[in-house]
mmCIF file of C-alpha atoms and ligand atoms in Angstrom:
data_model
loop_
_atom_site.group_PDB
_atom_site.id
_atom_site.type_symbol
_atom_site.label_atom_id
_atom_site.label_comp_id
_atom_site.label_asym_id
_atom_site.label_seq_id
_atom_site.Cartn_x
_atom_site.Cartn_y
_atom_site.Cartn_z
ATOM 1 C CA UNK H 1 10.312 2.572 10.572
ATOM 2 C CA UNK H 2 9.076 6.396 9.469
ATOM 3 C CA UNK H 3 8.987 5.407 5.542
ATOM 4 C CA UNK H 4 10.890 2.637 3.736
ATOM 5 C CA UNK H 5 12.996 3.600 0.614
ATOM 6 C CA UNK H 6 14.887 0.712 -1.865
ATOM 7 C CA UNK H 7 18.047 1.229 0.868
ATOM 8 C CA UNK H 8 16.129 1.547 4.469
ATOM 9 C CA UNK H 9 16.288 -2.492 4.575
ATOM 10 C CA UNK H 10 19.827 -2.195 3.725
ATOM 11 C CA UNK H 11 21.010 -0.054 6.342
ATOM 12 C CA UNK H 12 18.380 -1.675 8.795
ATOM 13 C CA UNK H 13 21.156 -4.293 8.784
ATOM 14 C CA UNK H 14 24.235 -1.876 8.327
ATOM 15 C CA UNK H 15 23.027 -0.371 11.668
ATOM 16 C CA UNK H 16 22.675 -3.678 12.945
ATOM 17 C CA UNK H 17 19.123 -2.745 13.791
ATOM 18 C CA UNK H 18 16.702 -5.341 14.685
ATOM 19 C CA UNK H 19 14.821 -5.822 11.330
ATOM 20 C CA UNK H 20 13.356 -8.703 12.579
ATOM 21 C CA UNK H 21 11.240 -7.748 14.722
ATOM 22 C CA UNK H 22 10.314 -4.255 13.326
ATOM 23 C CA UNK H 23 6.629 -3.645 14.985
ATOM 24 C CA UNK H 24 5.434 -0.900 12.540
ATOM 25 C CA UNK H 25 6.159 1.080 9.561
ATOM 26 C CA UNK H 26 4.498 4.539 8.777
ATOM 27 C CA UNK H 27 4.191 5.329 5.282
ATOM 28 C CA UNK H 28 3.640 9.344 4.815
ATOM 29 C CA UNK H 29 3.086 9.308 1.153
ATOM 30 C CA UNK H 30 3.233 6.808 -2.133
ATOM 31 C CA UNK H 31 6.081 8.257 -3.745
ATOM 32 C CA UNK H 32 8.661 5.472 -4.489
ATOM 33 C CA UNK H 33 11.558 6.682 -2.566
ATOM 34 C CA UNK H 34 9.403 6.271 0.610
ATOM 35 C CA UNK H 35 7.578 3.004 -0.573
ATOM 36 C CA UNK H 36 10.821 1.314 -2.919
ATOM 37 C CA UNK H 37 11.938 -1.279 -0.208
ATOM 38 C CA UNK H 38 8.336 -2.163 1.364
ATOM 39 C CA UNK H 39 7.854 -5.504 -1.564
ATOM 40 C CA UNK H 40 12.031 -5.964 -0.676
ATOM 41 C CA UNK H 41 11.375 -5.988 3.073
ATOM 42 C CA UNK H 42 7.843 -8.147 2.960
ATOM 43 C CA UNK H 43 9.646 -10.952 0.645
ATOM 44 C CA UNK H 44 12.339 -10.878 2.902
ATOM 45 C CA UNK H 45 10.404 -11.247 6.373
ATOM 46 C CA UNK H 46 8.808 -13.822 4.069
ATOM 47 C CA UNK H 47 11.556 -16.140 3.804
ATOM 48 C CA UNK H 48 14.598 -14.975 5.888
ATOM 49 C CA UNK H 49 15.517 -17.897 8.687
ATOM 50 C CA UNK H 50 16.050 -14.761 11.088
ATOM 51 C CA UNK H 51 11.575 -14.139 11.096
ATOM 52 C CA UNK H 52 10.127 -17.964 10.742
ATOM 53 C CA UNK H 53 10.058 -18.174 14.510
ATOM 54 C CA UNK H 54 7.896 -14.361 15.135
ATOM 55 C CA UNK H 55 5.334 -14.223 16.732
ATOM 56 C CA UNK H 56 4.787 -10.622 16.943
ATOM 57 C CA UNK H 57 2.258 -8.871 14.497
ATOM 58 C CA UNK H 58 3.977 -6.615 12.039
ATOM 59 C CA UNK H 59 1.754 -3.172 11.245
ATOM 60 C CA UNK H 60 2.313 -0.985 8.228
ATOM 61 C CA UNK H 61 0.318 2.179 8.574
ATOM 62 C CA UNK H 62 -0.887 4.695 6.162
ATOM 63 C CA UNK H 63 -3.222 6.919 3.796
ATOM 64 C CA UNK H 64 -6.284 5.134 2.164
ATOM 65 C CA UNK H 65 -5.024 3.509 -0.713
ATOM 66 C CA UNK H 66 -2.348 1.920 1.024
ATOM 67 C CA UNK H 67 -3.378 -1.261 0.777
ATOM 68 C CA UNK H 68 -3.947 -1.236 -3.346
ATOM 69 C CA UNK H 69 -0.025 -0.003 -3.888
ATOM 70 C CA UNK H 70 1.065 -3.138 -1.774
ATOM 71 C CA UNK H 71 -1.346 -5.030 -3.567
ATOM 72 C CA UNK H 72 0.233 -4.176 -6.687
ATOM 73 C CA UNK H 73 3.467 -4.851 -5.580
ATOM 74 C CA UNK H 74 2.358 -8.241 -4.635
ATOM 75 C CA UNK H 75 0.669 -8.722 -7.744
ATOM 76 C CA UNK H 76 3.312 -7.812 -9.937
ATOM 77 C CA UNK H 77 4.662 -10.969 -9.731
ATOM 78 C CA UNK H 78 2.471 -13.898 -7.142
ATOM 79 C CA UNK H 79 4.790 -13.283 -4.433
ATOM 80 C CA UNK H 80 2.611 -13.395 -1.682
ATOM 81 C CA UNK H 81 3.412 -11.004 0.673
ATOM 82 C CA UNK H 82 0.399 -11.170 2.661
ATOM 83 C CA UNK H 83 1.355 -14.410 3.619
ATOM 84 C CA UNK H 84 3.974 -14.158 6.359
ATOM 85 C CA UNK H 85 4.895 -16.505 9.322
ATOM 86 C CA UNK H 86 3.864 -14.029 11.501
ATOM 87 C CA UNK H 87 0.362 -11.863 12.062
ATOM 88 C CA UNK H 88 0.429 -9.012 9.253
ATOM 89 C CA UNK H 89 -1.680 -6.072 9.213
ATOM 90 C CA UNK H 90 -2.667 -2.979 6.771
ATOM 91 C CA UNK H 91 -3.701 0.208 8.589
ATOM 92 C CA UNK H 92 -5.096 2.910 6.467
ATOM 93 C CA UNK H 93 -5.353 5.935 9.247
ATOM 94 C CA UNK H 94 -7.705 9.349 8.968
ATOM 95 C CA UNK H 95 -6.148 12.476 9.473
ATOM 96 C CA UNK H 96 -6.686 14.420 12.721
ATOM 97 C CA UNK H 97 -7.845 10.647 14.048
ATOM 98 C CA UNK H 98 -6.049 9.237 17.315
ATOM 99 C CA UNK H 99 -4.309 5.500 16.770
ATOM 100 C CA UNK H 100 -1.642 3.739 18.621
ATOM 101 C CA UNK H 101 1.064 2.802 16.482
ATOM 102 C CA UNK H 102 3.716 0.717 18.746
ATOM 103 C CA UNK H 103 1.747 -0.180 22.265
ATOM 104 C CA UNK H 104 1.887 2.828 24.287
ATOM 105 C CA UNK H 105 2.743 5.086 21.444
ATOM 106 C CA UNK H 106 -0.215 6.977 20.639
ATOM 107 C CA UNK H 107 -0.513 8.829 16.744
ATOM 108 C CA UNK H 108 -2.052 11.520 14.717
ATOM 109 C CA UNK H 109 -1.593 12.173 11.245
ATOM 110 C CA UNK H 110 -1.879 15.642 9.320
ATOM 111 C CA UNK H 111 -3.240 16.056 5.480
ATOM 112 C CA UNK H 112 -0.124 18.122 4.292
ATOM 113 C CA UNK H 113 0.575 19.536 0.763
ATOM 114 C CA UNK H 114 2.448 17.147 -0.982
ATOM 115 C CA UNK H 115 0.473 14.516 -2.762
ATOM 116 C CA UNK H 116 -3.116 13.734 -2.164
ATOM 117 C CA UNK H 117 -2.479 11.093 0.133
ATOM 118 C CA UNK H 118 0.428 12.647 1.946
ATOM 119 C CA UNK H 119 0.449 12.747 6.073
ATOM 120 C CA UNK H 120 2.630 13.913 8.367
ATOM 121 C CA UNK H 121 2.923 12.000 12.023
ATOM 122 C CA UNK H 122 3.061 12.623 15.488
ATOM 123 C CA UNK H 123 3.835 10.349 17.867
ATOM 124 C CA UNK H 124 3.463 10.640 21.819
ATOM 125 C CA UNK H 125 5.449 7.879 24.004
ATOM 126 C CA UNK H 126 4.091 6.761 27.295
ATOM 127 C CA UNK H 127 6.972 9.152 28.911
ATOM 128 C CA UNK H 128 5.196 12.109 27.078
ATOM 129 C CA UNK H 129 7.975 12.925 24.846
ATOM 130 C CA UNK H 130 7.338 13.526 21.243
ATOM 131 C CA UNK H 131 8.124 13.318 17.870
ATOM 132 C CA UNK H 132 6.320 15.159 14.797
ATOM 133 C CA UNK H 133 7.754 13.688 11.120
ATOM 134 C CA UNK H 134 6.744 16.331 8.368
ATOM 135 C CA UNK H 135 7.372 13.550 5.458
ATOM 136 C CA UNK H 136 7.466 15.674 2.426
ATOM 137 C CA UNK H 137 5.533 18.248 1.869
ATOM 138 C CA UNK H 138 4.668 21.980 1.075
ATOM 139 C CA UNK H 139 4.756 25.045 3.003
ATOM 140 C CA UNK H 140 2.042 25.586 5.588
ATOM 141 C CA UNK H 141 1.877 27.179 8.714
ATOM 142 C CA UNK H 142 -0.680 24.291 10.530
ATOM 143 C CA UNK H 143 2.547 21.840 10.303
ATOM 144 C CA UNK H 144 3.928 24.510 12.869
ATOM 145 C CA UNK H 145 0.727 24.371 15.123
ATOM 146 C CA UNK H 146 1.383 20.619 14.967
ATOM 147 C CA UNK H 147 4.796 20.824 15.348
ATOM 148 C CA UNK H 148 4.402 22.681 18.504
ATOM 149 C CA UNK H 149 6.778 21.717 21.085
ATOM 150 C CA UNK H 150 7.872 18.574 19.581
ATOM 151 C CA UNK H 151 10.923 17.574 21.507
ATOM 152 C CA UNK H 152 12.248 16.062 18.261
ATOM 153 C CA UNK H 153 10.883 17.725 14.508
ATOM 154 C CA UNK H 154 11.998 15.927 11.877
ATOM 155 C CA UNK H 155 11.045 18.119 8.467
ATOM 156 C CA UNK H 156 11.768 17.932 5.083
ATOM 157 C CA UNK H 157 14.259 20.658 3.624
ATOM 158 C CA UNK H 158 14.505 19.508 0.242
ATOM 159 C CA UNK H 159 15.443 23.156 -1.480
ATOM 160 C CA UNK H 160 18.374 25.384 0.047
ATOM 161 C CA UNK H 161 16.739 28.356 -1.951
ATOM 162 C CA UNK H 162 13.961 29.598 -4.853
ATOM 163 C CA UNK H 163 12.590 25.929 -4.653
ATOM 164 C CA UNK H 164 11.402 25.324 -7.871
ATOM 165 C CA UNK H 165 8.211 23.346 -6.830
ATOM 166 C CA UNK H 166 5.645 24.721 -3.879
ATOM 167 C CA UNK H 167 5.287 20.666 -2.719
ATOM 168 C CA UNK H 168 8.607 21.040 -0.926
ATOM 169 C CA UNK H 169 10.610 23.046 1.687
ATOM 170 C CA UNK H 170 13.269 25.721 1.453
ATOM 171 C CA UNK H 171 15.614 26.106 4.268
ATOM 172 C CA UNK H 172 13.977 29.294 4.912
ATOM 173 C CA UNK H 173 10.750 28.005 5.218
ATOM 174 C CA UNK H 174 12.083 25.189 7.198
ATOM 175 C CA UNK H 175 13.583 27.793 10.114
ATOM 176 C CA UNK H 176 10.107 29.792 10.048
ATOM 177 C CA UNK H 177 8.612 26.802 10.777
ATOM 178 C CA UNK H 178 11.089 25.921 13.768
ATOM 179 C CA UNK H 179 10.980 29.459 14.980
ATOM 180 C CA UNK H 180 6.946 29.424 15.108
ATOM 181 C CA UNK H 181 6.895 25.802 16.564
ATOM 182 C CA UNK H 182 9.092 25.775 18.881
ATOM 183 C CA UNK H 183 10.565 22.131 18.952
ATOM 184 C CA UNK H 184 13.030 21.320 21.472
ATOM 185 C CA UNK H 185 15.597 20.123 18.669
ATOM 186 C CA UNK H 186 15.510 19.973 15.060
ATOM 187 C CA UNK H 187 16.541 17.429 11.935
ATOM 188 C CA UNK H 188 16.661 18.319 8.681
ATOM 189 C CA UNK H 189 16.289 15.388 6.107
ATOM 190 C CA UNK H 190 15.099 14.612 2.274
ATOM 191 C CA UNK H 191 18.018 16.889 1.106
ATOM 192 C CA UNK H 192 18.364 17.270 -3.123
ATOM 193 C CA UNK H 193 21.880 17.290 -4.756
ATOM 194 C CA UNK H 194 21.991 21.313 -4.771
ATOM 195 C CA UNK H 195 22.870 20.824 -0.919
ATOM 196 C CA UNK H 196 26.040 19.239 -1.749
ATOM 197 C CA UNK H 197 27.421 22.612 -2.587
ATOM 198 C CA UNK H 198 26.117 24.364 0.447
ATOM 199 C CA UNK H 199 27.579 24.778 3.854
ATOM 200 C CA UNK H 200 25.096 23.713 6.025
ATOM 201 C CA UNK H 201 25.730 25.094 9.572
ATOM 202 C CA UNK H 202 26.257 28.542 7.920
ATOM 203 C CA UNK H 203 23.777 28.776 5.958
ATOM 204 C CA UNK H 204 21.504 27.389 9.534
ATOM 205 C CA UNK H 205 23.046 30.293 12.267
ATOM 206 C CA UNK H 206 22.904 32.768 9.376
ATOM 207 C CA UNK H 207 18.607 31.807 10.420
ATOM 208 C CA UNK H 208 19.253 31.912 14.422
ATOM 209 C CA UNK H 209 17.300 29.251 14.893
ATOM 210 C CA UNK H 210 15.851 28.960 18.069
ATOM 211 C CA UNK H 211 16.774 25.204 18.570
ATOM 212 C CA UNK H 212 19.861 22.853 17.978
ATOM 213 C CA UNK H 213 19.048 22.395 14.237
ATOM 214 C CA UNK H 214 20.619 19.076 13.130
ATOM 215 C CA UNK H 215 21.750 18.276 9.176
ATOM 216 C CA UNK H 216 20.259 14.328 9.095
ATOM 217 C CA UNK H 217 22.740 11.853 7.513
ATOM 218 C CA UNK H 218 23.050 7.956 6.809
ATOM 219 C CA UNK H 219 23.237 6.340 10.193
ATOM 220 C CA UNK H 220 22.460 9.383 12.857
ATOM 221 C CA UNK H 221 21.366 8.013 16.320
ATOM 222 C CA UNK H 222 19.500 10.609 18.285
ATOM 223 C CA UNK H 223 17.849 9.522 21.996
ATOM 224 C CA UNK H 224 14.121 11.507 22.440
ATOM 225 C CA UNK H 225 14.432 10.835 26.650
HETATM 226 ZN ZN1 LIG V 1 7.138 12.731 -1.996
HETATM 227 ZN ZN1 LIG V 2 10.464 11.915 -0.851
#
């Protein structure tokens, strides 16, 4: 799971995903819209009938400070979130150092201009297919190099245009990165409310993107193979 906002745990159940056997969670940074579901999820896996016989470990990956964040959630009411029925591990990763996020899936993180701990993620599976997840980020061409040739580029696009902050992307920047990185497909996500009034397909067409650009929606399913 890439980030865990407050609604993620209910969405997993609604989509009939096997949440009780989730192997790994990636936390891109510590803003609540990316971490607010962590404590409820861990409280669920601690007590749910579906997880009591589980033996497989669960690992949560993220930047330095992730352990302190989850400890803070835990200490808010002595939930004992670290005592799970199965092995549970928090892994704090360093940017640009390879790690195995799942058996056979190699990952590398990249510092991004959003918060001091924010990281983009590059995943490579055994079949050599690659997914890049920018998470929240300001504009930097380094992301374009990081995402070069990815089979799927999942990119934030918080704003349509005239963004009021430097720490997110707007459509023109996202399309510039897509043209530079030449991924096979792009999914744009993390839309702020101003997008509700925008014709996504029409505006994207205006940039003549080099590949398919998909507007993310709740329940969207994509195969990367
Ligand atoms: Zn954020
Ligand atoms: Zn966010």
